[in-house]
Tab-separated table of C-alpha atoms (C1' of nucleotides) in Angstrom:
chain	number	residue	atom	x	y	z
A	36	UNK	CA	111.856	105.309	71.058
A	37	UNK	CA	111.643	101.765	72.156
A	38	UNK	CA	110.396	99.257	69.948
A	39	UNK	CA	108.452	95.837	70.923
A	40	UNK	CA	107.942	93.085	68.550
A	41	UNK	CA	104.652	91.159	68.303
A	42	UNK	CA	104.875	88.360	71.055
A	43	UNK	CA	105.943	91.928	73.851
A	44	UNK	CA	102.912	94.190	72.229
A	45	UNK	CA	100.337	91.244	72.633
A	46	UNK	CA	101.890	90.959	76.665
A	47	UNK	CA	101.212	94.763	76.437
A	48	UNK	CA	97.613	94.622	75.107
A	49	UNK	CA	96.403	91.711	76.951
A	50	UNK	CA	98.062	93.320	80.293
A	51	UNK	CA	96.709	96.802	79.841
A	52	UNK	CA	92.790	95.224	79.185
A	53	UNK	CA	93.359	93.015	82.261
A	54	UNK	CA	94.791	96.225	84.495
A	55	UNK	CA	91.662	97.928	83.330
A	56	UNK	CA	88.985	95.350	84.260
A	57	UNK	CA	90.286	93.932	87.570
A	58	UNK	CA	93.223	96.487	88.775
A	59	UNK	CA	97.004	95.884	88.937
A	60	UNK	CA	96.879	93.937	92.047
A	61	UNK	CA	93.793	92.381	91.175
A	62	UNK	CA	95.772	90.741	88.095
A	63	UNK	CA	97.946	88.299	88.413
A	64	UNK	CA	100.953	87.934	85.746
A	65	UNK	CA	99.452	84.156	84.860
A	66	UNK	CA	96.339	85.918	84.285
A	67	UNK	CA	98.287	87.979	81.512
A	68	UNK	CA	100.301	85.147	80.443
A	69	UNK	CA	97.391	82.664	79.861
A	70	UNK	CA	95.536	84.852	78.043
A	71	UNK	CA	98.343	86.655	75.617
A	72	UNK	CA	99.056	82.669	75.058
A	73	UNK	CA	102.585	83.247	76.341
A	74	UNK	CA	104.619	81.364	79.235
A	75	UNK	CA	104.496	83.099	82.373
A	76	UNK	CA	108.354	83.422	82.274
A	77	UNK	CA	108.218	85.438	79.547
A	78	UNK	CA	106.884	88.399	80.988
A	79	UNK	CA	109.855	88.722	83.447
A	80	UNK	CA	112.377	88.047	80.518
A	81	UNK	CA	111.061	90.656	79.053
A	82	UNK	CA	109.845	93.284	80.737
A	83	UNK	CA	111.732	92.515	84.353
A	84	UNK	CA	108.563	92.293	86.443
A	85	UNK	CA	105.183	92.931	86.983
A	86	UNK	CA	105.852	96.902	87.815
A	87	UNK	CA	107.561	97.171	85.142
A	88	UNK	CA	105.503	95.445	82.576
A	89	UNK	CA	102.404	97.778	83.753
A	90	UNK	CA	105.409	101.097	83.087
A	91	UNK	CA	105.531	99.421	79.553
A	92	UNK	CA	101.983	99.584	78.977
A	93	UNK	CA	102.227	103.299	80.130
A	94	UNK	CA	105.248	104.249	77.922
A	95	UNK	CA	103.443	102.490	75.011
A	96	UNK	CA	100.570	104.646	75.892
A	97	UNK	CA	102.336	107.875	76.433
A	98	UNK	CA	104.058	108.322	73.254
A	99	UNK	CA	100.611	108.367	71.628
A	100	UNK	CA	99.480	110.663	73.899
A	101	UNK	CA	102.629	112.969	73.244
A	102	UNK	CA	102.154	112.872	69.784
A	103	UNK	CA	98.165	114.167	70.452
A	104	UNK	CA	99.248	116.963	72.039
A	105	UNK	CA	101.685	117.812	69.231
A	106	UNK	CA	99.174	117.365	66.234
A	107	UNK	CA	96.838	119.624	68.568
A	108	UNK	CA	99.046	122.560	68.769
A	109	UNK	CA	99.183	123.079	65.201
A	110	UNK	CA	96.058	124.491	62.769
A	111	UNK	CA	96.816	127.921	63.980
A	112	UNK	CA	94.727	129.516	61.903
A	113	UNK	CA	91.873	128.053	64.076
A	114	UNK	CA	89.443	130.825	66.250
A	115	UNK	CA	90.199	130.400	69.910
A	116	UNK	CA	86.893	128.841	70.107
A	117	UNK	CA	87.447	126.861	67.044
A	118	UNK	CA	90.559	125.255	69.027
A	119	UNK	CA	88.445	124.460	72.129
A	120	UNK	CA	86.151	122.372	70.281
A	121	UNK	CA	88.529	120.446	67.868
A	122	UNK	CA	90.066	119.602	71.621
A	123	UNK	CA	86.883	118.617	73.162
A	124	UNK	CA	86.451	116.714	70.452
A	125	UNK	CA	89.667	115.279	70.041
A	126	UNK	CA	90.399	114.419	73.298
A	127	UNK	CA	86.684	112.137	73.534
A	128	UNK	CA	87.880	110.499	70.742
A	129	UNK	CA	90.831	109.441	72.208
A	130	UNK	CA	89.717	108.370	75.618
A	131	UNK	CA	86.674	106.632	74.310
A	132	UNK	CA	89.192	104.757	72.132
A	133	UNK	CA	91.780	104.056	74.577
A	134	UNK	CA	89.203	103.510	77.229
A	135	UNK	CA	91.497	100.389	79.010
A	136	UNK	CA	94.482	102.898	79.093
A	137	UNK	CA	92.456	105.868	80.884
A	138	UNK	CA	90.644	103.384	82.668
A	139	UNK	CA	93.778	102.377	84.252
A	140	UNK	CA	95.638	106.181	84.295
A	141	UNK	CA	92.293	106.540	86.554
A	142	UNK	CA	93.153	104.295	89.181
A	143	UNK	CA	96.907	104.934	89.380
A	144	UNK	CA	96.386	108.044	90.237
A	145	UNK	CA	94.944	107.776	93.028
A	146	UNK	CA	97.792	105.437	94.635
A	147	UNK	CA	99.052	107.427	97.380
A	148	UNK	CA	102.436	106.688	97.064
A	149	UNK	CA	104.611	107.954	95.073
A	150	UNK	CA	105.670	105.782	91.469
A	151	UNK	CA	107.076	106.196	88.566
A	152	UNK	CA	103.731	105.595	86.937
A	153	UNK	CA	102.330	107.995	88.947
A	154	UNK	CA	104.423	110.695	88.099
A	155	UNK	CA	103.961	109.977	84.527
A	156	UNK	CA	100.144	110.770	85.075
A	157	UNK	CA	100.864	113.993	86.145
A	158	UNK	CA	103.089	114.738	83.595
A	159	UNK	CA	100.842	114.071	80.910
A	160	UNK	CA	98.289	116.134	82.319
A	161	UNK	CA	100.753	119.467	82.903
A	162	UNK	CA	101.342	118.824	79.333
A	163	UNK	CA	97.569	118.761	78.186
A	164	UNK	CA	97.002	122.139	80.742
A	165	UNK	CA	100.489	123.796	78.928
A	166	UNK	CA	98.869	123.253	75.597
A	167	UNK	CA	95.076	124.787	76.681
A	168	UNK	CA	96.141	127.631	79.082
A	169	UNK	CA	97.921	129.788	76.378
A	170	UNK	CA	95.362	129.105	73.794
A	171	UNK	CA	92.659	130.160	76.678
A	172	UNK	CA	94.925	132.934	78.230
A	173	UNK	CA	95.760	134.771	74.703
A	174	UNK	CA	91.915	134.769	74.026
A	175	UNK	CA	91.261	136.212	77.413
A	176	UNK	CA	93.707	139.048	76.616
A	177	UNK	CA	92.148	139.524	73.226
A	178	UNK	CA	88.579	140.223	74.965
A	179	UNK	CA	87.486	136.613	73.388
A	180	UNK	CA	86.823	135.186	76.507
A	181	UNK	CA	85.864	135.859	79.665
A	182	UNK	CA	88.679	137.099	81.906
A	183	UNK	CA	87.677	135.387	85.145
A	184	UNK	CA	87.615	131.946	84.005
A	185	UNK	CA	89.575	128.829	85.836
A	186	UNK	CA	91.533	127.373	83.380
A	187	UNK	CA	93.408	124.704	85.563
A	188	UNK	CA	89.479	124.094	87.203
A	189	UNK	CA	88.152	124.386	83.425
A	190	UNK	CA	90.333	121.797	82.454
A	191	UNK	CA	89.538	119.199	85.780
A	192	UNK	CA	85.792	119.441	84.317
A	193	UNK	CA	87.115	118.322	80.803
A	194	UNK	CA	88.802	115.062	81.792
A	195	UNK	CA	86.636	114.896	85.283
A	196	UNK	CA	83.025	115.072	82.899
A	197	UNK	CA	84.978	112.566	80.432
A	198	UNK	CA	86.768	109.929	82.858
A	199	UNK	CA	83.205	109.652	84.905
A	200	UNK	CA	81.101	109.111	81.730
A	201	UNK	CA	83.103	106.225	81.080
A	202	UNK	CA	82.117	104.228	83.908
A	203	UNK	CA	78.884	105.544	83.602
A	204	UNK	CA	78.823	103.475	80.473
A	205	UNK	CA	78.695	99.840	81.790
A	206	UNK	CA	75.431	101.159	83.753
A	207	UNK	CA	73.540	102.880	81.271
A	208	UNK	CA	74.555	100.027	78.841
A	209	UNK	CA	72.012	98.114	81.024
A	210	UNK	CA	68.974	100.245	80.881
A	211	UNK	CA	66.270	99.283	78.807
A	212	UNK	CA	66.381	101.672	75.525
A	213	UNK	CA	69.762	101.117	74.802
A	214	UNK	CA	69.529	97.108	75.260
A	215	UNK	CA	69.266	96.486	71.983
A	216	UNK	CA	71.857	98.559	70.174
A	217	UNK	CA	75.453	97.684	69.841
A	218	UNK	CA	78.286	98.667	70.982
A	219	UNK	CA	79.733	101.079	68.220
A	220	UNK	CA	76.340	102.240	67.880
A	221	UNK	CA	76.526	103.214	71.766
A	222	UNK	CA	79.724	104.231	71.868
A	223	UNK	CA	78.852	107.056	68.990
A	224	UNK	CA	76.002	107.860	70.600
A	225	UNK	CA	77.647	108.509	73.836
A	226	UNK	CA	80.439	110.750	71.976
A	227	UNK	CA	77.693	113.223	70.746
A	228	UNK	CA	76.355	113.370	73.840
A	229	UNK	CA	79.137	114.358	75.844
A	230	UNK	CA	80.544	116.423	72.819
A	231	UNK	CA	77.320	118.777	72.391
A	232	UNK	CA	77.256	118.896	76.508
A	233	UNK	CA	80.792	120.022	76.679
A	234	UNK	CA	80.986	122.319	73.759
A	235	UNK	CA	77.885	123.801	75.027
A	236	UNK	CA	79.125	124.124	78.402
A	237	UNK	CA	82.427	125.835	77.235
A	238	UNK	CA	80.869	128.375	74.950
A	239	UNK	CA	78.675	129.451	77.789
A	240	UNK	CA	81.204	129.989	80.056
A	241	UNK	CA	83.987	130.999	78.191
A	242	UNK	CA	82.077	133.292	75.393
A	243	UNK	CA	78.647	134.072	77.463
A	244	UNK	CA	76.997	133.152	74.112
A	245	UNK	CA	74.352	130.215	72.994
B	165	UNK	CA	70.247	99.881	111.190
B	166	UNK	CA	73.690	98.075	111.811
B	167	UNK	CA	75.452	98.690	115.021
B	168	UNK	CA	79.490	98.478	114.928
B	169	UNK	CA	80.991	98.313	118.630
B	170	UNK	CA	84.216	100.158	119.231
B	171	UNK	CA	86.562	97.756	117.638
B	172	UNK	CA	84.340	97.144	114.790
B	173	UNK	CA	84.655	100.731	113.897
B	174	UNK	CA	88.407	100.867	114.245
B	175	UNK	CA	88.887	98.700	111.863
B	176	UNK	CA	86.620	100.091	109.405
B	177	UNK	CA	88.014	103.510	110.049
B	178	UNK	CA	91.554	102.094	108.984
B	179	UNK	CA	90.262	99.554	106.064
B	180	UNK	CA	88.549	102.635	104.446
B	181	UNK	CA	92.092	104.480	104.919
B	182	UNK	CA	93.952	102.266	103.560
B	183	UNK	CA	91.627	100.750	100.621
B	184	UNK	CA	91.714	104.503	99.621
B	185	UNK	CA	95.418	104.949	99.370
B	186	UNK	CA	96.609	101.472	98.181
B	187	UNK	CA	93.293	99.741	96.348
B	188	UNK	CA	92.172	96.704	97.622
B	189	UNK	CA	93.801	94.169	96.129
B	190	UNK	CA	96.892	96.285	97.489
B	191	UNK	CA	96.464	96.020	101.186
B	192	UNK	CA	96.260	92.879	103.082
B	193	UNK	CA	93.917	92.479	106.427
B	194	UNK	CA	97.612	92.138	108.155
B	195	UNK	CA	98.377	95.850	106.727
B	196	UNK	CA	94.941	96.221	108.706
B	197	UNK	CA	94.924	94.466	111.745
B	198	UNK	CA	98.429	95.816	112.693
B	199	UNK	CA	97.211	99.817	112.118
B	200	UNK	CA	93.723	98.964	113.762
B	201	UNK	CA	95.691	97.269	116.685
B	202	UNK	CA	93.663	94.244	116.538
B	203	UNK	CA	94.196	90.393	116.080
B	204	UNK	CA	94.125	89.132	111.798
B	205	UNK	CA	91.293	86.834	113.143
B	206	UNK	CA	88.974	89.271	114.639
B	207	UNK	CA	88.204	90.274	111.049
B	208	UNK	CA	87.626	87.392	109.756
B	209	UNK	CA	85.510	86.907	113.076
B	210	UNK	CA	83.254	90.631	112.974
B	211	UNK	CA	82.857	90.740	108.957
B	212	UNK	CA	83.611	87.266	107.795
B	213	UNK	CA	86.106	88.038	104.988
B	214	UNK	CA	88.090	91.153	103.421
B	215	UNK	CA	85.270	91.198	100.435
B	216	UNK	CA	82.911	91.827	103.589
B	217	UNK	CA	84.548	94.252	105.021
B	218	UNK	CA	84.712	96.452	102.013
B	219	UNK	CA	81.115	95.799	102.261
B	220	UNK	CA	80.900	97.132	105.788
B	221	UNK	CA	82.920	100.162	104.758
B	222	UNK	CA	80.391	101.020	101.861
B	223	UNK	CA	77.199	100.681	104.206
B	224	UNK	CA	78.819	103.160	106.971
B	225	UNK	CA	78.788	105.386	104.622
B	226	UNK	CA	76.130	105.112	102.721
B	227	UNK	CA	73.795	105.876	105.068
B	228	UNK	CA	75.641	109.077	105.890
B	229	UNK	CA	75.273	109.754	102.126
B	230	UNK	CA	71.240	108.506	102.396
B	231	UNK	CA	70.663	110.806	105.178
B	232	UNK	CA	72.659	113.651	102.910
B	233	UNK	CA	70.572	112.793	99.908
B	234	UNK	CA	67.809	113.446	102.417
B	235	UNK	CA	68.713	116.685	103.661
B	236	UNK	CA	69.240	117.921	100.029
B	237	UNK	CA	65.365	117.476	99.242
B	238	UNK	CA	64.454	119.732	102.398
B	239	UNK	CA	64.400	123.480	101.961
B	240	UNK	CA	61.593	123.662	99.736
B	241	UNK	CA	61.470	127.594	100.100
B	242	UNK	CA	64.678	128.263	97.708
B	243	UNK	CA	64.688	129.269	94.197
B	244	UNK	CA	66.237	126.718	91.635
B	245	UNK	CA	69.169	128.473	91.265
B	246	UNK	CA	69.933	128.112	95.237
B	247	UNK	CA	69.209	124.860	95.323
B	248	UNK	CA	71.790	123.871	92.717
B	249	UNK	CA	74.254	126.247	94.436
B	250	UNK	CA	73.418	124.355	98.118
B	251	UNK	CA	73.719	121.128	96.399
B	252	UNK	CA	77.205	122.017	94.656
B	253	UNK	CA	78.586	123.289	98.142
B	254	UNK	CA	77.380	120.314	100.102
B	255	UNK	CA	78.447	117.828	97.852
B	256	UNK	CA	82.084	119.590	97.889
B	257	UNK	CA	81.783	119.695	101.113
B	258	UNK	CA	81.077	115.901	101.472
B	259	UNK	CA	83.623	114.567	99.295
B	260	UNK	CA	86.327	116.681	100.597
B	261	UNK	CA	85.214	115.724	104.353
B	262	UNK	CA	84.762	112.010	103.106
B	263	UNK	CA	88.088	111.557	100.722
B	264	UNK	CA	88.770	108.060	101.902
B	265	UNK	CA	85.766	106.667	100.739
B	266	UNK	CA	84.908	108.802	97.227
B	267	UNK	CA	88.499	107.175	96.490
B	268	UNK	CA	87.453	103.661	97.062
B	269	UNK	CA	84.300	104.446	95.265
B	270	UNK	CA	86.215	106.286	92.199
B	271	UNK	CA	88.475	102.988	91.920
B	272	UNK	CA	85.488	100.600	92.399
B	273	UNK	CA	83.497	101.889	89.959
B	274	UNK	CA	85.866	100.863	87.944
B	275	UNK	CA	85.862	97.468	88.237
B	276	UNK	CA	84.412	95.416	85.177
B	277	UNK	CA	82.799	92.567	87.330
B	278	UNK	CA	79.437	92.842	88.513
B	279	UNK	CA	80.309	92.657	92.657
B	280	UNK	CA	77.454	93.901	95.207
B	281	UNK	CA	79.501	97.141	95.974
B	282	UNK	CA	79.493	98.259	92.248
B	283	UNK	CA	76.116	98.080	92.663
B	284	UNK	CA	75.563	99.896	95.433
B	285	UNK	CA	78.085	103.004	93.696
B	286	UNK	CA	75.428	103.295	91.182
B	287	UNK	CA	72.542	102.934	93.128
B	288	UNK	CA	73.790	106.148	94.971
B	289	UNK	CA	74.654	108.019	91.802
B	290	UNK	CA	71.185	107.648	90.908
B	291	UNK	CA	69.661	108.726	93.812
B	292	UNK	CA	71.312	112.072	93.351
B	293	UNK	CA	70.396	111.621	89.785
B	294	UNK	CA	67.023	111.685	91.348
B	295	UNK	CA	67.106	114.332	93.155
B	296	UNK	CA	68.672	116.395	90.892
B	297	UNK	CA	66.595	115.943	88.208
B	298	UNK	CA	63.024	117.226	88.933
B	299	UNK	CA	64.553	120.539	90.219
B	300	UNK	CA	66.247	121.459	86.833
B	301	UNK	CA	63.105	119.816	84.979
B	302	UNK	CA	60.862	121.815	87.186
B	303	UNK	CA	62.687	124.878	86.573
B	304	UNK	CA	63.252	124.309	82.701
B	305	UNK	CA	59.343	123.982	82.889
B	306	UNK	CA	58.835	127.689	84.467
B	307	UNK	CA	61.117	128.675	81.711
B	308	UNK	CA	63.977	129.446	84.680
B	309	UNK	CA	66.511	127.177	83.168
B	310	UNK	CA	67.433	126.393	79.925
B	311	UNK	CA	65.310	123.836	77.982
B	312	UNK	CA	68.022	122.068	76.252
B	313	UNK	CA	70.265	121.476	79.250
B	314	UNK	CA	71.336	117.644	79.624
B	315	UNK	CA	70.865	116.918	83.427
B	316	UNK	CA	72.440	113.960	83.260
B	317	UNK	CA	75.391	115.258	81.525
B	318	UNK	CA	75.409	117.831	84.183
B	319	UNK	CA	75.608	115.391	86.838
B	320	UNK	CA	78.376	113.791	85.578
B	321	UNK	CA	80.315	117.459	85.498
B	322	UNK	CA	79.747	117.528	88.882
B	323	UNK	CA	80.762	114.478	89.987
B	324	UNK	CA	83.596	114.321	87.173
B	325	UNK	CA	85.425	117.452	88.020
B	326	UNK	CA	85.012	117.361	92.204
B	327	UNK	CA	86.610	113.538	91.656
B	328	UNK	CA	89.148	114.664	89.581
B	329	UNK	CA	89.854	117.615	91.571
B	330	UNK	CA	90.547	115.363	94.827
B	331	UNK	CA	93.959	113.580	93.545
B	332	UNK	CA	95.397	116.204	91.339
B	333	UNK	CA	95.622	118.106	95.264
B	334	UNK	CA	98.698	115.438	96.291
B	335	UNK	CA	100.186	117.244	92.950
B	336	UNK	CA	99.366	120.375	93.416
B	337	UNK	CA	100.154	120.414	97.159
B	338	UNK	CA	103.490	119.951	96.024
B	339	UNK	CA	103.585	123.251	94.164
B	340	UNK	CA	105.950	126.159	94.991
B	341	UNK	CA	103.422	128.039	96.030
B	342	UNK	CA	101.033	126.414	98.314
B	343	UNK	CA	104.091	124.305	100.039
B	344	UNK	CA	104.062	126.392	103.379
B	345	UNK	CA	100.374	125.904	103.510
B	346	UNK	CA	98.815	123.723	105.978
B	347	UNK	CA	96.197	121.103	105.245
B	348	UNK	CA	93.234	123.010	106.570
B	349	UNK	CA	93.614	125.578	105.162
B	350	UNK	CA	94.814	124.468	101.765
B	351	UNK	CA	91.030	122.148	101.978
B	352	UNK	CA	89.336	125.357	101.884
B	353	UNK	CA	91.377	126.986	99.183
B	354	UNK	CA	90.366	124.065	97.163
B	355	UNK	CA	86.982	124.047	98.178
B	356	UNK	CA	86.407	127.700	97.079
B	357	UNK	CA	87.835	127.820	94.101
B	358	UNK	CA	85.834	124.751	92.876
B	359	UNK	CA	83.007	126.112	94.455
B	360	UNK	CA	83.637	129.392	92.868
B	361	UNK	CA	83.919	127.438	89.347
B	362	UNK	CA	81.432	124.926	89.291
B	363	UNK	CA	78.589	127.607	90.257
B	364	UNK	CA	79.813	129.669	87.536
B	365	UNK	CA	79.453	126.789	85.245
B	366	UNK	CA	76.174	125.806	86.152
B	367	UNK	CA	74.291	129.355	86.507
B	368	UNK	CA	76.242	130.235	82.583
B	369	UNK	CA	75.150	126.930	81.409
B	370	UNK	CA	71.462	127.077	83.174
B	371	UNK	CA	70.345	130.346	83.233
B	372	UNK	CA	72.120	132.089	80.566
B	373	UNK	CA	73.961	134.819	82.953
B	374	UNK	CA	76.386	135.808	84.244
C	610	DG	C1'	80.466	80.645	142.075
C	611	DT	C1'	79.395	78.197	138.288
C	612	DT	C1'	78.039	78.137	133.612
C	613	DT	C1'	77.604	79.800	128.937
C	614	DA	C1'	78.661	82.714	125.399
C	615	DA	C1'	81.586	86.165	123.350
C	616	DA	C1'	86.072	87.912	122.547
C	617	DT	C1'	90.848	87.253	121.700
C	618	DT	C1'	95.021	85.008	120.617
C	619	DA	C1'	99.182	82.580	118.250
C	620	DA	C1'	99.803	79.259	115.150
C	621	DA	C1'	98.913	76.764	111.215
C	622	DC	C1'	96.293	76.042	106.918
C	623	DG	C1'	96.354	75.514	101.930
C	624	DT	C1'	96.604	78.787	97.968
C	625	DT	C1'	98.299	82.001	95.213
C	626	DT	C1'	101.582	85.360	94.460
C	627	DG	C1'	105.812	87.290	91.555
C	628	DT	C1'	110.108	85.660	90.289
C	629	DT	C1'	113.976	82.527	89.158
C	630	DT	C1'	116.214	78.461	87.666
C	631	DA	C1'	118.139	75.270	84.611
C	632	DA	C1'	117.394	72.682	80.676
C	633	DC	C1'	116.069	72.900	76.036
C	634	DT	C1'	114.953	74.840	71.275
C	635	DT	C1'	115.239	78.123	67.846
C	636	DT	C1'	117.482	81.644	65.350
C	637	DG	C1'	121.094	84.215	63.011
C	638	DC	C1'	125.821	84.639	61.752
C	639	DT	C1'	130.355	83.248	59.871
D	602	DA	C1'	128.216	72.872	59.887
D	603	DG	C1'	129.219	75.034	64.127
D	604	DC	C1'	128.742	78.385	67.465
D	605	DA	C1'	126.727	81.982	70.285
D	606	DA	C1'	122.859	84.549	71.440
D	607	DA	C1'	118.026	84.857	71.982
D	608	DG	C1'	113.857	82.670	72.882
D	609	DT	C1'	111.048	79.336	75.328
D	610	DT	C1'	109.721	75.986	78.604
D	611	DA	C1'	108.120	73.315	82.957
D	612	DA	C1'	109.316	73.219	87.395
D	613	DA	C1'	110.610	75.061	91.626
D	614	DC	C1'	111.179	78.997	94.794
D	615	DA	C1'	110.267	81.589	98.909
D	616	DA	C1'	107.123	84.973	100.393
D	617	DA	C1'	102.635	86.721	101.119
D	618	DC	C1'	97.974	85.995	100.856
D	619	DG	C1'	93.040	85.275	103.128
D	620	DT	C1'	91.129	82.223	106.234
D	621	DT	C1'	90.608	78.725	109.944
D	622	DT	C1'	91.691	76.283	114.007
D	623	DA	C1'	91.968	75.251	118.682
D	624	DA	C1'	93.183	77.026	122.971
D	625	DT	C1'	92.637	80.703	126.201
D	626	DT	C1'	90.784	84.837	128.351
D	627	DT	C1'	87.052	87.964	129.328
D	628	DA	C1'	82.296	89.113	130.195
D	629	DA	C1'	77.570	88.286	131.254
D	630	DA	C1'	73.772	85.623	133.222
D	631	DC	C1'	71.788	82.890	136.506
DNA sequence: GTTTAAATTAAACGTTTGTTTAACTTTGCT
DNA sequence: AGCAAAGTTAAACAAACGTTTAATTTAAAC
């Protein structure tokens, strides 16, 4: 558990919003250090370089992300379909709120070469499939749900549907009935959309019920 | 109509390879010229900068995707429920065939700036928006399809879960079990399995069977 | 064959990049 | 107060960046 005190969390913030916007390489570390009001120095004396700095942002990113998937394994007195929702839900709420972090988890992935940040990705995402495949799997046995279902694929459409609605976002923002409404307003508006599609979506496929 | 000579093409051909694997901003036009076999200044000389030839590389393909947008319409004789089926196969069938470039458009669309090629990402997604749209609406209308369906929503399944599907394969294909499988053939185990999902998706979430 | 334009090259251009240095200030401890 | 460690700074670093130059070769046209 590493700590960071308040001049190495702003470096994180400002780095992680900046890494979101314009890329890693499209960022330069004066970018980051001009606008988290720091000298550019800093950011090596701290965090060792530029790589490293954006694996800070990703460890500082992570451990909430653990700690999701911990609080969402518990309530087991849930329904199988009770659990699917609460993690539809759930996990909209945290990627619209941590939109800079997925933003960036989106475009690391697709690096072709191997990193450490890369393989952090993907271990964060065998974690979120560990957590839904029993919960999926034991319903399946129980004659809940359908046996035939994907669960790896049903899972890809989760974060897939998610991760390209944000984008979608800064488009849509510009069409003419939402011009005038602001931001939380849209960003509520977007989570009810995508939560009724979704939950609607798994029911039908997973239950054969409406 | 643009016209790109021999060399022209090269270079495109690699730019789009490597823009796809390394981002932009992560691969210089000397990574370029030295894997196209040309001269740094010839692309500076046939596109006028690297921001142009990112350009280039988006309008190559975009007419490809025109002319598949184009095809889609055609086949007037199908039922609804084909049509979506032919439209989830080609469009799996286009993004696996066309990786390189869905990766530079996945990253791109990313980007918080305004730049002409952002807008050119959306302009496509709305032309299959467009397409898409009257044949669900026509068939909710005939009482075919579900009423309450949201197309858009939809849409962004599709595209969410085939994009997400096309890096978690450099993971997978690392997997016990597919690691004596060759490329070609492990392209069409992924393209049938999300074939085999996504239509179960949308005729469960459309038409209410099964 | 001469002329004109296009293609191609190696070298140099001025910036910007990430990182380091060395001097200086602040902080915390005894 | 005095000392050592941590924090902070402006300046400098070499390397890499995208782009341009000016010279040369190739191709096409007359």
């Amino acid at each position: 558990m590493e700590e960071y005190n308040e001049k190495q969390l702003s470096i994180i913030i400002v780095a992680e919003r900046l890494f979101a916007d314009q890329g890693f390489h499209g960022t330069s570390v004066r970018d980051i250090a001009q606008e988290a009001d720091v000298n550019i120095a800093m950011i090596s004396y701290y965090f060792g370089s530029k790589d490293k700095l954006l694996e800070s942002v990703f460890r500082y990113r992570m451990e909430a992300s653990r700690k999701f998937i911990n609080e969402l394994v518990q309530n087991d007195t849930m329904e199988p379909l009770e659990k699917i929702n609460s993690l539809i839900d759930r996990y909209i709420n945290k990627m619209l709120g941590e939109q800079h972090f997925h933003c960036i988890m989106n475009r690391e992935q697709l690096n072709k070469e191997k990193s450490p940040v890369r393989d952090l990705i993907w271990e964060l995402k065998r974690e979120m499939l560990g957590l839904m495949q029993p919960i999926v799997t034991r319903a399946q046995e129980a004659g809940t749900f359908d046996k035939e279902v994907d669960v790896v694929m049903l899972m890809t459409t989760l974060f897939g549907t998610i991760n390209q609605a944000i984008p979608a976002q800064y488009i849509l923002r510009n069409d003419i009935e939402f011009e005038n409404m602001n931001d939380d307003d849209f960003k509520e508006y977007l989570r009810n959309r995508l939560s009724t599609h979704l939950k609607k979506l798994f029911k039908a496929i997973l239950t054969h019920e409406f």
